[in-house]
Short mmCIF file of C-alpha atoms in Angstrom, two decimals:
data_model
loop_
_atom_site.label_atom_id
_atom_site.label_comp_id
_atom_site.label_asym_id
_atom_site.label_seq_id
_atom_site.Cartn_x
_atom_site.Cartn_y
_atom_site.Cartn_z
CA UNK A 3 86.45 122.53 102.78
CA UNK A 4 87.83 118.81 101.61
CA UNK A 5 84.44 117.38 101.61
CA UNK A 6 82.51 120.18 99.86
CA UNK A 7 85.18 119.67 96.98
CA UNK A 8 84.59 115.86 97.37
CA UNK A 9 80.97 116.72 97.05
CA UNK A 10 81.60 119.14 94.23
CA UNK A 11 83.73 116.40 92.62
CA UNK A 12 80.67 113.58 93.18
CA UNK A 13 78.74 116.26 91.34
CA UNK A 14 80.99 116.49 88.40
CA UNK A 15 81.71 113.26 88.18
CA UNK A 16 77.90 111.96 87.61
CA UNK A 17 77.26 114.38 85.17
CA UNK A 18 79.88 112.81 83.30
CA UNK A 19 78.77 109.42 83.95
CA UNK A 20 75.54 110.49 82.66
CA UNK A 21 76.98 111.52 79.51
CA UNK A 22 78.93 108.93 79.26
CA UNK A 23 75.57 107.08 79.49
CA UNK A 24 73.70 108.81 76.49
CA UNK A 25 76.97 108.00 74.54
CA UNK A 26 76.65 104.20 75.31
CA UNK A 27 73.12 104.20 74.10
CA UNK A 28 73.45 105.80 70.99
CA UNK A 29 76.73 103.81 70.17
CA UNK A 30 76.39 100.81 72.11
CA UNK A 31 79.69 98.98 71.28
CA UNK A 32 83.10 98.70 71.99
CA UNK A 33 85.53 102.03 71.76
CA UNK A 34 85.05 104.50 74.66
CA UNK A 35 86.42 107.94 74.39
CA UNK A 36 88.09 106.50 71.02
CA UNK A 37 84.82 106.05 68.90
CA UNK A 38 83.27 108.93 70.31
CA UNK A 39 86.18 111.11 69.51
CA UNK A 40 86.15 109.71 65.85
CA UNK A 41 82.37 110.46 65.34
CA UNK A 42 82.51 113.85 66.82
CA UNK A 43 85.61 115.75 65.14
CA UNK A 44 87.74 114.89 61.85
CA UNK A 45 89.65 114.17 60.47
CA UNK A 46 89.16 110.85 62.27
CA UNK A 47 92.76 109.90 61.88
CA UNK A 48 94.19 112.56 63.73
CA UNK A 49 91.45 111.65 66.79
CA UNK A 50 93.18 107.90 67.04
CA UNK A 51 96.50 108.93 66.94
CA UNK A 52 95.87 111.39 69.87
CA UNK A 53 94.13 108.75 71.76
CA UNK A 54 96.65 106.52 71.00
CA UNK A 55 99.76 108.58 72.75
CA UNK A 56 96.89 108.93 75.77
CA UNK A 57 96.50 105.55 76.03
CA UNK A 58 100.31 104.16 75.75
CA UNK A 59 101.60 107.10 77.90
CA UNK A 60 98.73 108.23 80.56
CA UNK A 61 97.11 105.26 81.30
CA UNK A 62 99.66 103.51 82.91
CA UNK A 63 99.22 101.66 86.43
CA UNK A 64 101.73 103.42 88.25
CA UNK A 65 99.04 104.74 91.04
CA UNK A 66 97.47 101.83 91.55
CA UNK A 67 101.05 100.26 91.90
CA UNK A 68 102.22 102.89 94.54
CA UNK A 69 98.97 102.10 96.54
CA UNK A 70 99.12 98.31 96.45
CA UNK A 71 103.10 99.11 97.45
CA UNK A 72 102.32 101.45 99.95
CA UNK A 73 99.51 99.35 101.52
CA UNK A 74 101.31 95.90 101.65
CA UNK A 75 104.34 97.31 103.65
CA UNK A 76 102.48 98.90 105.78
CA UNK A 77 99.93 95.95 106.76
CA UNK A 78 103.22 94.06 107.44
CA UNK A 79 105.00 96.30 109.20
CA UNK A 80 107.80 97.00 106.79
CA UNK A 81 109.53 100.75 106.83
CA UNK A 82 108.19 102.42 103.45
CA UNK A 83 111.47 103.55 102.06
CA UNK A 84 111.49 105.03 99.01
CA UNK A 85 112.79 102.21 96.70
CA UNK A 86 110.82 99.48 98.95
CA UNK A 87 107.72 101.49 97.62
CA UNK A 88 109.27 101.61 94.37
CA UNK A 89 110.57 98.11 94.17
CA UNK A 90 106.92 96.32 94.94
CA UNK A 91 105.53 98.70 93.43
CA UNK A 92 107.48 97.61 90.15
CA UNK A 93 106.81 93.90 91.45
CA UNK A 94 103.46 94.26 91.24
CA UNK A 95 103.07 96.14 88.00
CA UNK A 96 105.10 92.82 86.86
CA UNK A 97 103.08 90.40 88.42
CA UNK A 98 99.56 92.46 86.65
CA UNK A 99 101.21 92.12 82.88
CA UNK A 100 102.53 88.17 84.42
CA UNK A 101 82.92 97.83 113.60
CA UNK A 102 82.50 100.53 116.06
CA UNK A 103 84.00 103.84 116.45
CA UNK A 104 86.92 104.52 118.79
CA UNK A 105 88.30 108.02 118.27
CA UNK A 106 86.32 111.13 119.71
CA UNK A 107 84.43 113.25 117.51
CA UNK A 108 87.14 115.11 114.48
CA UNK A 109 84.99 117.88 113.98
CA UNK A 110 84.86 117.25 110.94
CA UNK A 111 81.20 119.12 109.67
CA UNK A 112 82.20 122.05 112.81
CA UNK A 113 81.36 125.21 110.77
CA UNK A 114 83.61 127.48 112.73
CA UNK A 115 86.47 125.24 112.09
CA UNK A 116 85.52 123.63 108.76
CA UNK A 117 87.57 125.88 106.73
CA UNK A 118 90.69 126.32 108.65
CA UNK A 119 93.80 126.35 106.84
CA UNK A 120 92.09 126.04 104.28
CA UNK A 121 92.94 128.13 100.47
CA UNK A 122 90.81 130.07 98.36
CA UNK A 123 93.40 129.89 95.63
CA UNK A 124 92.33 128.95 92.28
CA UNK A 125 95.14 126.41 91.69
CA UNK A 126 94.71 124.57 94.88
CA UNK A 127 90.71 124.42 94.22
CA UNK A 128 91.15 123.11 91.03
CA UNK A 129 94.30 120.92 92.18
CA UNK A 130 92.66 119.40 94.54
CA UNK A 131 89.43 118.57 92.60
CA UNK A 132 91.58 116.29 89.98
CA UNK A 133 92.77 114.66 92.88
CA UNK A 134 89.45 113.77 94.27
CA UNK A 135 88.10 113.16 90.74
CA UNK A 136 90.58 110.53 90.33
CA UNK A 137 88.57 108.93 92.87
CA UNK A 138 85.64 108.63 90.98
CA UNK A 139 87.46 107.73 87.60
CA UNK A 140 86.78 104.76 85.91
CA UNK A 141 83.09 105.22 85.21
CA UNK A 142 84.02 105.55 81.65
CA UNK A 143 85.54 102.13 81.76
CA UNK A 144 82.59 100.40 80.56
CA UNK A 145 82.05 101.70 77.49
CA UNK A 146 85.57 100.50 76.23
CA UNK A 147 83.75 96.98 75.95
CA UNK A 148 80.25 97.28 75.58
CA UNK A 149 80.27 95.03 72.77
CA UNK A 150 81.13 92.14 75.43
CA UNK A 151 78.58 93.57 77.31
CA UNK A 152 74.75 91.35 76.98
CA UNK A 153 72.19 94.04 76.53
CA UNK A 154 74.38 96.74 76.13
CA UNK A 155 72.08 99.75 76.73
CA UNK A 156 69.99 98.58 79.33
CA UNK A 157 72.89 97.00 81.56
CA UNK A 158 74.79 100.55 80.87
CA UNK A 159 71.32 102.50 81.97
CA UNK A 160 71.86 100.00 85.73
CA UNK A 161 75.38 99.57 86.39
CA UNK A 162 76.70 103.29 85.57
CA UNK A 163 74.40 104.93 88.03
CA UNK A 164 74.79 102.49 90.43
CA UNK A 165 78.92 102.82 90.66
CA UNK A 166 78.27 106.57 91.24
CA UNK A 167 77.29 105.59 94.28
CA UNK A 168 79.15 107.54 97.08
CA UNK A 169 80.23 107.21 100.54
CA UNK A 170 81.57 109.67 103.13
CA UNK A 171 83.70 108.73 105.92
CA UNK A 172 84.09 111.37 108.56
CA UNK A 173 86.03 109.52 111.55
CA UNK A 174 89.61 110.49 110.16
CA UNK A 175 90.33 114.33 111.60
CA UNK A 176 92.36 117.20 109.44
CA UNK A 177 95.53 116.47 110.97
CA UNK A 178 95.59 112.98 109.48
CA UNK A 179 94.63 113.51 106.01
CA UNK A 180 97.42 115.92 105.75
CA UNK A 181 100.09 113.32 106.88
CA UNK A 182 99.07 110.43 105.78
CA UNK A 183 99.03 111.15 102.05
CA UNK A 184 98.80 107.82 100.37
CA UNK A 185 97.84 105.47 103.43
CA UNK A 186 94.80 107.68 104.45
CA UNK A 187 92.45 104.71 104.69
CA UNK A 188 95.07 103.26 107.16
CA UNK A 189 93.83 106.07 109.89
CA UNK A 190 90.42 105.20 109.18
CA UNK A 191 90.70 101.88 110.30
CA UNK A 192 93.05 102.39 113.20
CA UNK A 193 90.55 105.11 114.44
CA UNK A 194 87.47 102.99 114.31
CA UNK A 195 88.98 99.68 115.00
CA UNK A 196 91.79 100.91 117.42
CA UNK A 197 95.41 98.92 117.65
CA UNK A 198 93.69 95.77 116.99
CA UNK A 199 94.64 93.04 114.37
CA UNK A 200 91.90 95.18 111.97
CA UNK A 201 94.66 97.63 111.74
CA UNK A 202 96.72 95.45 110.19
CA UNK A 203 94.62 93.17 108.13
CA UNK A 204 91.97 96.14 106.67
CA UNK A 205 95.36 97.00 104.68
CA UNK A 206 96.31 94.55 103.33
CA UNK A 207 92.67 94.41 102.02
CA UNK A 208 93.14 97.95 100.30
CA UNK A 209 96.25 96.75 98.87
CA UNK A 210 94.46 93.42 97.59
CA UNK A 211 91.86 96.00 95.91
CA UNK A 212 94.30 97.97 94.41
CA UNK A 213 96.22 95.07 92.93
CA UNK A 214 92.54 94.11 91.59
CA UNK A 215 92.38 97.46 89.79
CA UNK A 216 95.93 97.26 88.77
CA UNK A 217 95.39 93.62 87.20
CA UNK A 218 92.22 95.09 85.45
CA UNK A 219 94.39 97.89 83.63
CA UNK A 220 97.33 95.87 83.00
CA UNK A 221 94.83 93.29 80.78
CA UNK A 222 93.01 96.45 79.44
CA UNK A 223 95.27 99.18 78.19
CA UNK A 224 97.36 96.41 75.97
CA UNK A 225 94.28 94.81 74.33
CA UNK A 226 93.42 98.65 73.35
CA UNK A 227 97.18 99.02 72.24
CA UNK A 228 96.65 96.03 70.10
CA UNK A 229 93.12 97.10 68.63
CA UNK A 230 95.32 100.61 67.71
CA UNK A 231 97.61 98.44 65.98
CA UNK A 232 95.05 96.53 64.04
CA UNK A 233 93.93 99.78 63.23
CA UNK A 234 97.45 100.68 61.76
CA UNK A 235 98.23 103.73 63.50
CA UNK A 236 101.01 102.58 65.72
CA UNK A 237 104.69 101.85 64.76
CA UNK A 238 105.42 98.26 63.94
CA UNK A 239 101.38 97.07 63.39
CA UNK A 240 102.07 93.74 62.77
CA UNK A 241 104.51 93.52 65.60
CA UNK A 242 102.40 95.06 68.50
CA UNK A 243 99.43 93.11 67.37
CA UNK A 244 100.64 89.53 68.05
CA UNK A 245 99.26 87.54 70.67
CA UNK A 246 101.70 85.67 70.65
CA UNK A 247 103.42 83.53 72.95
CA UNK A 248 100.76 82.27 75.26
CA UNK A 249 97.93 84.12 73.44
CA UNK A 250 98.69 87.07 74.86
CA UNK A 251 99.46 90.83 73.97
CA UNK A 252 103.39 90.18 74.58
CA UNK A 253 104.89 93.46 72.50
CA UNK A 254 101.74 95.62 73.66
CA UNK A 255 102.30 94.16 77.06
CA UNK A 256 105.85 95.10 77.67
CA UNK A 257 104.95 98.46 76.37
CA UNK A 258 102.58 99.31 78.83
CA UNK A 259 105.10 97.35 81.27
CA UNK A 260 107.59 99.44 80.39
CA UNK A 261 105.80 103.05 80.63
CA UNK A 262 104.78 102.46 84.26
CA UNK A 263 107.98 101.32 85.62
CA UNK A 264 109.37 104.49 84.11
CA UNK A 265 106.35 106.51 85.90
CA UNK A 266 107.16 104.77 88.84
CA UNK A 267 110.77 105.30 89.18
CA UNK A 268 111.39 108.64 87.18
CA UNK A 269 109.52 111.01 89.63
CA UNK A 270 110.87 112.57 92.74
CA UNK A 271 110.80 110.68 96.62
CA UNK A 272 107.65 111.64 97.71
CA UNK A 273 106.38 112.95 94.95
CA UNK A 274 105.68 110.43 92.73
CA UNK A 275 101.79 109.54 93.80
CA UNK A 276 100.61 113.39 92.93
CA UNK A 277 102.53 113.53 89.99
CA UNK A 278 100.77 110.36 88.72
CA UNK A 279 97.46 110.70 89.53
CA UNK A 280 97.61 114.50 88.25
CA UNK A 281 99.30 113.22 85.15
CA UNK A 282 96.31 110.82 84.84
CA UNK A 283 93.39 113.18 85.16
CA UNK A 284 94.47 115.84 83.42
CA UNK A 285 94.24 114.38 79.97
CA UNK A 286 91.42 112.17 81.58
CA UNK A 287 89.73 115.35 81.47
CA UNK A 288 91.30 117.30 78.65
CA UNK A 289 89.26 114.20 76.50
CA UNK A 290 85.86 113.85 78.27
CA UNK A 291 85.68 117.83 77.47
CA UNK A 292 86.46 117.21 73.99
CA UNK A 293 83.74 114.24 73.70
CA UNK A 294 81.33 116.25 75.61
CA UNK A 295 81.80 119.17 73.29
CA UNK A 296 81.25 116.42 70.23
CA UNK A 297 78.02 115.49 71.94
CA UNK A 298 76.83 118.80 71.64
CA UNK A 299 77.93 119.23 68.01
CA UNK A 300 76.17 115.52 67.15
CA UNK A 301 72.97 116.81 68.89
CA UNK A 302 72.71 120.46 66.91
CA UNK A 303 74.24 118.34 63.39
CA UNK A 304 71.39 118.24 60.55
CA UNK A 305 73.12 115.36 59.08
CA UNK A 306 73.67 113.53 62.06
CA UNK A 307 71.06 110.93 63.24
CA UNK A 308 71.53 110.98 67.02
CA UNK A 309 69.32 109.12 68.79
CA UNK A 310 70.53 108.18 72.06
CA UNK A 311 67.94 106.11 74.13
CA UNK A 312 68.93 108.06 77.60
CA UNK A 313 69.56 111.73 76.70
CA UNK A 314 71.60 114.23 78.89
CA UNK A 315 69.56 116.96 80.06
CA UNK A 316 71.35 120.22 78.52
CA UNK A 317 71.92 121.84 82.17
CA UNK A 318 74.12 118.64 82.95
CA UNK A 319 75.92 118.71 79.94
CA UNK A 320 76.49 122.82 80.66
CA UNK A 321 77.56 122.24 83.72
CA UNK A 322 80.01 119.69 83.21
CA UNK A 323 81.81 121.45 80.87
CA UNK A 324 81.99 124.20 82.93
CA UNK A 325 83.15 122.33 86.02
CA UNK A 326 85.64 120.48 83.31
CA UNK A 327 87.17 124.19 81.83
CA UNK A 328 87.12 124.91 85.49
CA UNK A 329 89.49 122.09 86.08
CA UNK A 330 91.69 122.58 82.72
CA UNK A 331 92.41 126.21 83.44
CA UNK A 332 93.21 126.15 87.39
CA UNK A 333 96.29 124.07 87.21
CA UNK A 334 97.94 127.21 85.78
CA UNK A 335 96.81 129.93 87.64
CA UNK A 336 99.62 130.31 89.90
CA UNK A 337 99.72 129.02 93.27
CA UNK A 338 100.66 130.91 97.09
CA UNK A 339 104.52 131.42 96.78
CA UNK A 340 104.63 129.92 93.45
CA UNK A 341 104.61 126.43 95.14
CA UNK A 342 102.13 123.31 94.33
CA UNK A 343 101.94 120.12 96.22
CA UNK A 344 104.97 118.77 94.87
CA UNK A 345 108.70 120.08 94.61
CA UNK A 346 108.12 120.32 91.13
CA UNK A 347 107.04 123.35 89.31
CA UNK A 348 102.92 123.40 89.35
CA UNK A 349 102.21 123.57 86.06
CA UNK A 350 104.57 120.68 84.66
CA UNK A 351 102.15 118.28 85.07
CA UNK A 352 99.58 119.68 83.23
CA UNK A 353 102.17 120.76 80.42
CA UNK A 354 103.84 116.94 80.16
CA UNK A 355 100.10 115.84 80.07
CA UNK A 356 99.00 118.33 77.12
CA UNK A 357 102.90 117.68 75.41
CA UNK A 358 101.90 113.92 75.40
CA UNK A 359 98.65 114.45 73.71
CA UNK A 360 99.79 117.10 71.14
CA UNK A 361 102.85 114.55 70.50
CA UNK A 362 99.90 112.74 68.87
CA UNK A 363 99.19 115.56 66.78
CA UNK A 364 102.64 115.78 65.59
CA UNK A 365 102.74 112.00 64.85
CA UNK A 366 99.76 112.14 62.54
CA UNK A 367 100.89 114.92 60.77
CA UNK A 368 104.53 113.71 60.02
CA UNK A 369 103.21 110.67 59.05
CA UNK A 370 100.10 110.72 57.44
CA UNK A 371 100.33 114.40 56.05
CA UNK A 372 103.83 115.64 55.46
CA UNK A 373 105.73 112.32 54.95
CA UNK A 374 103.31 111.90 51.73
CA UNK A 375 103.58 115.16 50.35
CA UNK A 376 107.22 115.53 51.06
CA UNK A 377 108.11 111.76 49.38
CA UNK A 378 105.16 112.16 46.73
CA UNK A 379 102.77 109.45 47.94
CA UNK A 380 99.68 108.46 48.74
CA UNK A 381 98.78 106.27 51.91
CA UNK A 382 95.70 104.21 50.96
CA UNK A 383 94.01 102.58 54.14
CA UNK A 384 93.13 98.76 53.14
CA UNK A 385 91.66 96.24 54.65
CA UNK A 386 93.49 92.92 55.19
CA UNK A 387 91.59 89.41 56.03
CA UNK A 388 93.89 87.76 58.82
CA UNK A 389 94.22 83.62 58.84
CA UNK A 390 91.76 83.66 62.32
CA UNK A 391 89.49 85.10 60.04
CA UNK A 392 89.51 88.63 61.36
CA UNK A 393 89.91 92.28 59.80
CA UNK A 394 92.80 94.14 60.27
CA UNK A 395 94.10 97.89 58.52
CA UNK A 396 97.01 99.03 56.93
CA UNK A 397 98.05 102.41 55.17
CA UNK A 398 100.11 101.27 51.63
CA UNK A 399 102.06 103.69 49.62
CA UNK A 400 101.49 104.23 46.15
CA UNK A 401 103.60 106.67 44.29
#
């Protein structure tokens, strides 16, 4: 049953590539989800302070921090207590901002014992599904800095199908997917390279990878923080924009710092890792829903001039936002025994995720609706020339 839904989730997740892809060539610059949020709905406003609580909040690098943690002690040979997980972990979340087959046959593709144990259970379907998304998350990454990108549109049209590329391992049986939770990969290469030193070193190799990914948010998520502050949505604009010392992000830095330690140290032993990535693809989701939704609005608009270079065949986009409701509405229909795959209650995740985004909602209307009318004044966006001879926004009040 795993690898169907890793199948079904391959499946999902290319459809959103490709729309992902007919985004990029229509608006083939720097933004992601952000832009195309802003051109699909209004007011526009309210679209960047959403995204902004998503991106300050849910894309943190606590995962990839529990994996490189997780990985390291185990390729050298350290107990994985819960605050030696923890404390890398944290250590490496400050160091980002600073062969041949040897097990028998795991019957893994046996029909008559392909779906034992398995559950038919909405919430475990769609549960597990996030999970495995999360896997194939990041192909939106891309089009957060297609302006540094050289040929924008026909590098996009290459690369993105390419990374869908997937791969199937099938040497690891049930029982070890269901214990080894985090470490999986670590089974894989003990049961095709045996007890050799490849079970040691093939770790530390995952954990080098993840520290890669880790290093990649870290410089990321607080140059878009910044960008939100030149934008003058955030608290303290002029603050969280600096780059300085060291021509850096500092303020945006220790923000983002500051989040994932918090989402590293906050949730339960042992259920930290699910919590995370759950908490991560929710609202992942939740968003690529919304833009896909604006793509369909921008393509029926009369005013609109869409005229994307690779165009999403309309059964893809159907079907990904079905597969995408699919995943929105499962996490709350309620599991066997009322239980999820954490001690915590099922749905929380999903509700902290949806909290965090409507908490943007609130923000722009306290601050840019009721604030005015309540005080009697007006914010007027202007635009400010910086000494480095760059644009920046800010909102004035005039009474």
């Amino acid at each position: 049953m795993s690898l169907i839904l890793w199948l079904i989730a391959g499946i999902i997740s290319t459809c959103g590539a490709m729309v992902m892809l007919e985004f990029g060539s229509a608006i083939p610059r720097s933004g992601g989800i952000k832009i195309y949020l802003e051109r699909s709905f209004s007011p526009k406003l309210l679209q960047t302070c959403v995204y902004l609580f998503y991106c300050v909040f849910l894309q943190v690098s606590a995962s990839n921090a529990y994996t490189f943690s997780s990985y390291l002690l185990l390729a050298t040979g350290v107990d994985q207590t819960t605050w030696k997980v923890r404390g890398v972990a944290t250590a490496s979340a400050v160091f980002a901002v600073g062969g041949h087959l040897r097990i028998d046959n795991p019957h893994n593709f046996d029909i008559s014992t392909s779906f034992q144990g398995t559950s038919s259970n909405g919430y475990n379907i769609g549960t597990a599904l996030l999970n495995a998304i999360f896997a194939f998350q990041g192909y939106d990454n891309v089009n957060a800095v297609l302006s540094e990108v050289k040929d924008p549109k026909r590098t996009l049209q290459i690369a993105l199908p390419s990374a869908m590329a997937v791969i199937t391992f099938a040497a690891v049986p049930k029982e070890d997917f269901i214990s080894s939770k985090i470490t999986i990969a670590a089974s894989l290469f003990r049961n095709v390279f045996g007890d050799s030193a490849a079970t040691k070193a093939l770790p530390a190799l995952v954990a080098i990878s993840a520290l890669g990914h880790l290093l990649g948010i870290a410089f990321t998520v607080p140059r878009v923080i910044q960008e939100l502050a030149k934008d003058g949505v955030t608290p303290f604009p002029n603050t969280i924009m600096q780059n300085r010392p060291f021509k850096t992000p500092i303020f945006a830095l220790a923000l983002h710092l500051g989040v994932t330690i918090l989402f590293i140290c906050a949730p339960p032993a042992g259920d930290a890792f699910n919590f995370i990535v759950s908490l991560s693809s929710y609202p992942t989701t939740f968003l690529l829903t919304a833009i896909t939704i604006g793509l369909v609005k921008l393509r029926l608009s009369n005013t609109e001039r869409w005229n994307p270079t690779r165009p999403t065949p309309w059964f893809v986009i159907a079907l990904y936002i079905a597969g995408n409701i699919f995943l929105l509405v499962m996490p709350f229909v309620r599991p066997p025994n009322g239980k999820g795959n954490t001690s915590l209650p099922y749905w929380l995740t999903s509700v902290v995720a949806l909290g965090i985004l409507s908490l943007g909602v609130i923000y722009y209307v306290l601050r840019f609706v009721l604030a005015p009318r309540v005080f009697g004044y007006v914010l007027q966006p202007t635009v400010v020339d910086l000494s480095d001879g760059s644009q920046v926004t800010r909102y004035k009040t005039i009474r």
